[in-house]
Short mmCIF file of C-alpha atoms in Angstrom, two decimals:
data_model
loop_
_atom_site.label_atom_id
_atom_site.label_comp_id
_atom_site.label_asym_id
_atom_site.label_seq_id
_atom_site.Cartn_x
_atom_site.Cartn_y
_atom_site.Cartn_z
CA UNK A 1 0.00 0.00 0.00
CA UNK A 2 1.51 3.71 -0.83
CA UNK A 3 2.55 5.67 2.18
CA UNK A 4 -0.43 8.22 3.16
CA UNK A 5 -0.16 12.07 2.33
CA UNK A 6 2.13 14.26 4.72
CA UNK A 7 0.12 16.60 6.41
CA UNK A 8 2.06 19.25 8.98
CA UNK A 9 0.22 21.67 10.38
CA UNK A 10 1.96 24.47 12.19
CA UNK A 11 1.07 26.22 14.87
CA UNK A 12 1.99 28.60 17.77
CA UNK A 13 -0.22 30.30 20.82
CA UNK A 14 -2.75 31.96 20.20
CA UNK A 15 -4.12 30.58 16.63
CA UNK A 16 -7.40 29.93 15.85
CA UNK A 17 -8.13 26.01 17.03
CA UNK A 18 -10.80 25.39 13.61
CA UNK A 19 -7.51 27.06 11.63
CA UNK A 20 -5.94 23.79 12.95
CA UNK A 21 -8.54 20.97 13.51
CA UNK A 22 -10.55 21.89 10.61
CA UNK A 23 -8.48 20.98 7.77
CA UNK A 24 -7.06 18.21 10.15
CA UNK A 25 -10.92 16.78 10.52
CA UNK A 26 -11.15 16.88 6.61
CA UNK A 27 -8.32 14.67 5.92
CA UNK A 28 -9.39 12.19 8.21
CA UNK A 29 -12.52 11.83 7.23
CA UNK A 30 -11.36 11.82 3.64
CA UNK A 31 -9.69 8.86 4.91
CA UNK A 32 -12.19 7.39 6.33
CA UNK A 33 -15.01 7.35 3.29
CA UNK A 34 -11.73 6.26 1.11
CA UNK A 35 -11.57 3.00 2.84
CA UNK A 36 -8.86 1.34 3.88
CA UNK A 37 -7.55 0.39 0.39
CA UNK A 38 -6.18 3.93 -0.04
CA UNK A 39 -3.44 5.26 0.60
CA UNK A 40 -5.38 8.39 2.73
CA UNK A 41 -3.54 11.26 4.80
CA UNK A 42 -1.55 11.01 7.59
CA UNK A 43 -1.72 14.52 9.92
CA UNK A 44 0.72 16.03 12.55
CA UNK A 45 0.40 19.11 14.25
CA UNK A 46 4.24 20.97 14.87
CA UNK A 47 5.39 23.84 16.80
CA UNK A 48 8.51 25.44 17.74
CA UNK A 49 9.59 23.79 20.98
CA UNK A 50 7.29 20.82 20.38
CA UNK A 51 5.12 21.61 23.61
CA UNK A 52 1.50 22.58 23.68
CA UNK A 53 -0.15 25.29 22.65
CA UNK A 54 -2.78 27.56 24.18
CA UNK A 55 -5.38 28.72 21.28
CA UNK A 56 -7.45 31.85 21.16
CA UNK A 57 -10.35 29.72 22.60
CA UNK A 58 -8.03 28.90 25.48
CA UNK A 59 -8.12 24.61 24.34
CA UNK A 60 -4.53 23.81 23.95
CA UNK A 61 -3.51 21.83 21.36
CA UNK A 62 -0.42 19.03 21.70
CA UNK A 63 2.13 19.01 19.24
CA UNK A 64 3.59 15.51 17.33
CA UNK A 65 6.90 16.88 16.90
CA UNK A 66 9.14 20.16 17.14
CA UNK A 67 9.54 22.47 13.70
CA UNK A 68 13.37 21.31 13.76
CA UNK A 69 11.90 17.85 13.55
CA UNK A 70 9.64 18.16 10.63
CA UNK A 71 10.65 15.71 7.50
CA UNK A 72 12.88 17.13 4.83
CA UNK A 73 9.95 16.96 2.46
CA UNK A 74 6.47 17.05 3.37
CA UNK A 75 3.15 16.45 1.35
CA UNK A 76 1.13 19.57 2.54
CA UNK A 77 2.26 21.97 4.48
CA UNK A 78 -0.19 24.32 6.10
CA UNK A 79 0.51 27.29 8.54
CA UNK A 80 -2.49 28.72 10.77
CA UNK A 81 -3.42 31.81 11.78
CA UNK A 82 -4.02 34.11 14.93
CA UNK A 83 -5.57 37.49 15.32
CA UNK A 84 -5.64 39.86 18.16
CA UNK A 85 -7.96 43.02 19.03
CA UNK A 86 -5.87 45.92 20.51
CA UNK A 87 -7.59 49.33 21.10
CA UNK A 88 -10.56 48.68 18.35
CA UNK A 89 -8.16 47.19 15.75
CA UNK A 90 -7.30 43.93 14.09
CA UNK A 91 -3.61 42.65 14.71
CA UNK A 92 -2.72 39.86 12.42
CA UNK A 93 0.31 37.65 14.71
CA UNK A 94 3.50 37.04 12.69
CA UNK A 95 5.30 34.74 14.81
CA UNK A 96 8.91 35.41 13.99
CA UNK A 97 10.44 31.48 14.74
CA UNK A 98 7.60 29.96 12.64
CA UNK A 99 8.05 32.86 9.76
CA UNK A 100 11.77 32.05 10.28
CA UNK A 101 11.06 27.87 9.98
CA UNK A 102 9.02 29.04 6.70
CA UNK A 103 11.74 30.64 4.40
CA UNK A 104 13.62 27.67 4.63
CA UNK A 105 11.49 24.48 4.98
CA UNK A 106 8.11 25.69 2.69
CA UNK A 107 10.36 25.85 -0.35
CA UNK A 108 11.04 21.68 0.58
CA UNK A 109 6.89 21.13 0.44
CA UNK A 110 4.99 19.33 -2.12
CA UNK A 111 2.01 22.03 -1.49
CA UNK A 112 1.66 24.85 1.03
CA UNK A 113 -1.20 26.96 2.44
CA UNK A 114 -2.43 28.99 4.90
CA UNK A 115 -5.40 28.89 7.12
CA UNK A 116 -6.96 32.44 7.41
CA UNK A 117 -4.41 35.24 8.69
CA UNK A 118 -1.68 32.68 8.39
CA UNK A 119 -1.49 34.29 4.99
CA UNK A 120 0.34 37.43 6.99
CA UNK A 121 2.99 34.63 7.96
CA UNK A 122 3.38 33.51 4.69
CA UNK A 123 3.85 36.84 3.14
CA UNK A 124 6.75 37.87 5.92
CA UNK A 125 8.23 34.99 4.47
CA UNK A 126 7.77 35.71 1.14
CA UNK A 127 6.30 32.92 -0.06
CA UNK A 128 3.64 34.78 -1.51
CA UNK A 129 5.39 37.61 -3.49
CA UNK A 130 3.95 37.83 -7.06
CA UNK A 131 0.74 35.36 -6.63
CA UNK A 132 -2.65 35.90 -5.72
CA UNK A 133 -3.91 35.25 -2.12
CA UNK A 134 -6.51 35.65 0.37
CA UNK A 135 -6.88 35.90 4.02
CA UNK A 136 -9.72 36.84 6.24
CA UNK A 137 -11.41 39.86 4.97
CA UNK A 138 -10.42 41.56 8.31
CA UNK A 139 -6.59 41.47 8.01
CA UNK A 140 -7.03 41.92 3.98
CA UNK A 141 -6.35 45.62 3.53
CA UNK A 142 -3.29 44.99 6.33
CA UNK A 143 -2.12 42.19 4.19
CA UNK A 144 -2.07 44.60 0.83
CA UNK A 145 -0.90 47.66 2.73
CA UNK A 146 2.47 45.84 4.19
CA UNK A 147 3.42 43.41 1.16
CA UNK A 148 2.49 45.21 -1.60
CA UNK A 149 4.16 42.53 -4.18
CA UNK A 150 1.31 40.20 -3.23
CA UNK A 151 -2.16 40.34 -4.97
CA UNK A 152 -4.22 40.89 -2.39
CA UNK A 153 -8.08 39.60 -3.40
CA UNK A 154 -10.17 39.77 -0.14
CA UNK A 155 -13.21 37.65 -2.04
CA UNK A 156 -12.40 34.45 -2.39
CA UNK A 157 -12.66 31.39 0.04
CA UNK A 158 -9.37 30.46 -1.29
CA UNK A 159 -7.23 31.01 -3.82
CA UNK A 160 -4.90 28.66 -5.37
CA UNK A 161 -1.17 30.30 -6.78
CA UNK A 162 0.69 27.14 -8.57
CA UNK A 163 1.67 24.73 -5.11
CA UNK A 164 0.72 27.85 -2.82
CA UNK A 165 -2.67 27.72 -1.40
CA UNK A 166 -4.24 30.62 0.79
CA UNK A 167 -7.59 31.06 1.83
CA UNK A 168 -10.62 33.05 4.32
CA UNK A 169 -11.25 33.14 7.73
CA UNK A 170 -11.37 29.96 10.18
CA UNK A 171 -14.18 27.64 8.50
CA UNK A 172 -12.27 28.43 5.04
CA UNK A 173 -9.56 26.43 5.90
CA UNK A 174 -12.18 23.11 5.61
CA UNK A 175 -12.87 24.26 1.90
CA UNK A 176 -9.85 24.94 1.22
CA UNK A 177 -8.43 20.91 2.14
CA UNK A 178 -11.60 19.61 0.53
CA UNK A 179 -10.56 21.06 -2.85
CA UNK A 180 -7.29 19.90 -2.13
CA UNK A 181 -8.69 16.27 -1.62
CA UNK A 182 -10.57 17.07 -5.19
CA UNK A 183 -6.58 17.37 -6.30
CA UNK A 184 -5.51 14.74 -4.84
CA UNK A 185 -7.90 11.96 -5.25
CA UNK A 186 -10.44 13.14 -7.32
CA UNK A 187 -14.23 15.39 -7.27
CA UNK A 188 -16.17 12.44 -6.14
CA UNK A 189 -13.99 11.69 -2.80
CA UNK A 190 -14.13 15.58 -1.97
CA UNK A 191 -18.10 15.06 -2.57
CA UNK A 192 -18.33 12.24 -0.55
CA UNK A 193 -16.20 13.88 2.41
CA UNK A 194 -18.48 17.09 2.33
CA UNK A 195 -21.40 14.88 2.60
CA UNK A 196 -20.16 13.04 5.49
CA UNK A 197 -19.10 16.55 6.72
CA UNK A 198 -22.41 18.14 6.36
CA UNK A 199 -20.82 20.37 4.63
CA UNK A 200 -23.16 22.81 2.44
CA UNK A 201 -22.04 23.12 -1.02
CA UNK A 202 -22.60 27.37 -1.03
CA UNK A 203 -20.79 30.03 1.19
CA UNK A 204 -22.56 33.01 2.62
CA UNK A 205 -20.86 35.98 3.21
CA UNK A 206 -18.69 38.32 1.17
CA UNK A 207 -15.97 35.84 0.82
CA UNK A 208 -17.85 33.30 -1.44
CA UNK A 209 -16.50 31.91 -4.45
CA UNK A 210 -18.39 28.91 -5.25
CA UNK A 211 -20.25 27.60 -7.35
CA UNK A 212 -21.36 23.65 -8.18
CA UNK A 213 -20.47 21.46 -5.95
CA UNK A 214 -17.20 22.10 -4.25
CA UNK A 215 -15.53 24.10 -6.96
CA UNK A 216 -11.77 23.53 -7.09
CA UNK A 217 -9.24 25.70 -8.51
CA UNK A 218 -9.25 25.67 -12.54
CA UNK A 219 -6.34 24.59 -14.82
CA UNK A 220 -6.54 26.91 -17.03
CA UNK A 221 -6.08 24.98 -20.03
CA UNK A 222 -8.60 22.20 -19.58
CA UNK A 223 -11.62 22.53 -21.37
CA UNK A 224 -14.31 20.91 -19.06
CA UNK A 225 -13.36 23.56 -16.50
CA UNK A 226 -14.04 26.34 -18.95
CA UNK A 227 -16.84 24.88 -19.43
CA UNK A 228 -17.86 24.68 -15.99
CA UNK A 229 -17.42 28.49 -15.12
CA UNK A 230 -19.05 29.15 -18.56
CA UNK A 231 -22.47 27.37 -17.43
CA UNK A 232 -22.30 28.97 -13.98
CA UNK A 233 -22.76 32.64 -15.85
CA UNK A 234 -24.92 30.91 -18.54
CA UNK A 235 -27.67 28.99 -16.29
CA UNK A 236 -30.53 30.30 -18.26
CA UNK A 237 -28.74 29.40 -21.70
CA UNK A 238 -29.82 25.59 -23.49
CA UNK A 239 -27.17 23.90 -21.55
CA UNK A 240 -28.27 20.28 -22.83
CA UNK A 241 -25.43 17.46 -23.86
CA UNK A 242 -26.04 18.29 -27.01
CA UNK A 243 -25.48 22.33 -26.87
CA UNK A 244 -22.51 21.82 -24.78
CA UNK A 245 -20.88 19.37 -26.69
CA UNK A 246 -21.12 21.92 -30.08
CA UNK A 247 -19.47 24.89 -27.79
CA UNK A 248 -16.42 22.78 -27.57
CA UNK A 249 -16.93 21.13 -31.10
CA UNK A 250 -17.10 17.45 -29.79
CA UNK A 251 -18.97 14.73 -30.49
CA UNK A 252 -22.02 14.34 -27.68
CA UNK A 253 -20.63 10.82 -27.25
CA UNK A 254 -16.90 12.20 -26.51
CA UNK A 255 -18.45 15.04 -24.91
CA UNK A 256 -20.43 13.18 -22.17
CA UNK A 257 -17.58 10.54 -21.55
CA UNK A 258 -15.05 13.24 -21.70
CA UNK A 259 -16.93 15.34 -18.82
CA UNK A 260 -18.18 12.23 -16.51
CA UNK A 261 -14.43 11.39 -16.05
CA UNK A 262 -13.47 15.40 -15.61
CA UNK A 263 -16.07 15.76 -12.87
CA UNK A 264 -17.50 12.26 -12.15
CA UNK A 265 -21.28 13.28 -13.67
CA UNK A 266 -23.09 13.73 -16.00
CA UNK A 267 -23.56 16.89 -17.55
CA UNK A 268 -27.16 16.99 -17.54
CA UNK A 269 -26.63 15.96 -13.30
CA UNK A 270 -24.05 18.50 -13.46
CA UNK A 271 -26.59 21.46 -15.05
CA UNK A 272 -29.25 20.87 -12.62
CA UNK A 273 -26.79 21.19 -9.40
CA UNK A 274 -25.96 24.25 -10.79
CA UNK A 275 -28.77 25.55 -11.24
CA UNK A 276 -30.50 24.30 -7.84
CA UNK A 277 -27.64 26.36 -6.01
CA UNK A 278 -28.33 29.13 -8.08
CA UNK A 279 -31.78 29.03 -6.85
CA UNK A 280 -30.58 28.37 -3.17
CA UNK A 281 -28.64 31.23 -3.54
CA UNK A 282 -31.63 33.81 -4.86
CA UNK A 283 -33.91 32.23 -2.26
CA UNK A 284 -31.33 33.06 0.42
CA UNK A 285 -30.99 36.79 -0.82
CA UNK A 286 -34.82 36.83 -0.39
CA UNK A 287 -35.52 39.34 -3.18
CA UNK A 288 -37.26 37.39 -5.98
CA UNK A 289 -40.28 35.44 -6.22
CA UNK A 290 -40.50 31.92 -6.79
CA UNK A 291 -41.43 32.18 -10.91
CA UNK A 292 -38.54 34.55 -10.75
CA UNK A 293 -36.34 32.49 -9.02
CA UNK A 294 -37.34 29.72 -11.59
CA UNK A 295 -36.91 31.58 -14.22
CA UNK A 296 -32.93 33.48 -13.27
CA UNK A 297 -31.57 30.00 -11.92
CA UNK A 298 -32.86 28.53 -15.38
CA UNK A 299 -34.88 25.52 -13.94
CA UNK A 300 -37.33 27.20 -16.00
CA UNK A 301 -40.85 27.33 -13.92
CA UNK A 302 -41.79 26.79 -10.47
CA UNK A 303 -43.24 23.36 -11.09
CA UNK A 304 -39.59 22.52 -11.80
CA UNK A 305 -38.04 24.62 -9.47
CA UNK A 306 -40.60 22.31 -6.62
CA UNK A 307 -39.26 19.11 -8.02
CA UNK A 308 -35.74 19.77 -8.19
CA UNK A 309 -36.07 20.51 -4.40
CA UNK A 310 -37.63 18.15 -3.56
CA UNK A 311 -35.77 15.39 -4.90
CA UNK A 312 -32.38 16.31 -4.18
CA UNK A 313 -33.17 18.30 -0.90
CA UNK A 314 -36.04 16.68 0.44
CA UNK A 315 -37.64 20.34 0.96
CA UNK A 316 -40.06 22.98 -0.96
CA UNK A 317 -38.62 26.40 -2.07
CA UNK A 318 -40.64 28.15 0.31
CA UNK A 319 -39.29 25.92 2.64
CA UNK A 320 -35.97 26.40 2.26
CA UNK A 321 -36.23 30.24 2.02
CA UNK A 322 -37.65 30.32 5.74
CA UNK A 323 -35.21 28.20 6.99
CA UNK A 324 -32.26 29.70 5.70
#
């Protein structure tokens, strides 16, 4: 059997515990609904001395092993993040050992990230000089202001810059390890994961990027994924097999194989998840009415719009929009 994934997390007092535990939980239950046929993640939390840490929630956290002790070359290597309020403003921690530990051992990493203003750490390091990134939409403007070779986007949930990962606040950090089990192993074990999770597909809030189901950073020269961010602005457009298939001048055959093994469905499955969380989405904002909602989402009329819901979410519109 292959060795699992390395996983190190870093951290150091005061960090946000979920910054820590969340993408840690996501692995292993990734590992869990793989069975034990695969080859799965293996996590370890490090900090500087090795000893405990006290989080901002005051639950202390025990370390595996000390930084100095971390392998030569790790799988993933994630960094959290810690914030502090002093005098009405938002104080981003840059822990100078662990920013020290960075420049030299995050260069040795298959993959690296940050967990919400672990982005500041990663910046002091300058890991992230030239790329994109993220961090919680609180620290943002800080981030921009003091490393102003980083593209600072405050939007996203993550963002993805070659093997450097960054993302949001806290909860982030659990998208941001499901799309990289989506990498790793594939959309339908990152599904499967967020299901056993309970994990809803959409984000609220400012910082939302997503769109059907667990969207995962784009190569930029595959076709399906074009596709994919094409329909999400197009929901209302024909978006059968057949229509598709003619945008990217395939066969529907070729077309429908081609896209079940990109995203393990079918594109007609595909078209209706995407347009269900479009409705979600509207019915959240609150604004439209239900033939409305029908008709921007592009399930077309409310009968639809009823069956879709209830089949995949067991609810009614209305439903859902007092609920949520």
């Amino acid at each position: 059997m292959p060795a699992p994934h390395q996983v190190v997390v870093v951290a150091f007092p005061g960090i946000e515990l979920l910054d820590v535990t969340g993408p840690a939980e996501v692995f292993a239950v990734a590992s869990r609904v793989a069975g034990a046929d695969h080859d799965g993640y293996a996590v370890r939390i490090a900090t500087a001395d090795g000893g405990p840490v006290t989080t901002s929630s005051g639950v202390r956290l025990l370390a595996d092993l000390t930084l100095d002790a971390v392998p030569q070359r790790v799988d993933t290597l994630l960094v959290a993040g810690a914030i502090e309020l002093a005098g009405g403003t938002v104080e981003p921690v840059v822990d100078p050992v662990v920013t020290a530990w960075l420049r030299d051992a995050a260069p040795r990493a298959g993959r690296v990230g940050s967990v919400c203003a672990g982005a500041h750490l990663l910046a002091a390091a300058g890991l992230l000089d030239g790329r994109p990134a993220t961090t919680h939409w609180l620290t943002a403007p800080r981030l921009a202001a003091e490393h102003p070779a980083v593209r600072v986007d405050p939007d996203p949930i993550f963002v993805r810059a070659d093997r450097v990962w960054t993302c949001a606040g806290v909860t982030s950090g659990m998208d941001m390890a499901l799309a990289m089990v989506a990498e790793d192993h594939g959309q339908a074990l990152a599904l499967a994961t967020a299901r056993a999770m309970v994990m809803y597909v959409k984000r609220s809030g400012g910082q939302s990027q997503f769109s059907v189901p667990l969207s995962v950073p784009a190569c930029t020269d595959d076709r399906i994924d074009g596709l994919r961010r094409w329909i999400a602005e197009h929901l209302a457009e024909d978006l059968t097999a057949e229509a598709l298939a003619a945008r990217l001048h395939l066969s529907v055959r070729h077309f429908t194989r081609l896209f079940r093994r990109r995203t393990a469905t079918t594109p007609a499955a595909y078209v209706e998840a995407a347009r269900l969380e479009a409705a979600r989405r509207l019915l959240e904002d609150g604004g439209l009415g239900l033939p409305e909602v029908a008709a921007a989402s592009g399930l077309g009329s409310v009968e639809t719009l009823h069956r879709v819901f209830r089949r995949r979410l067991g609810t009614t519109p209305a439903e859902y929009r007092r609920r949520f």
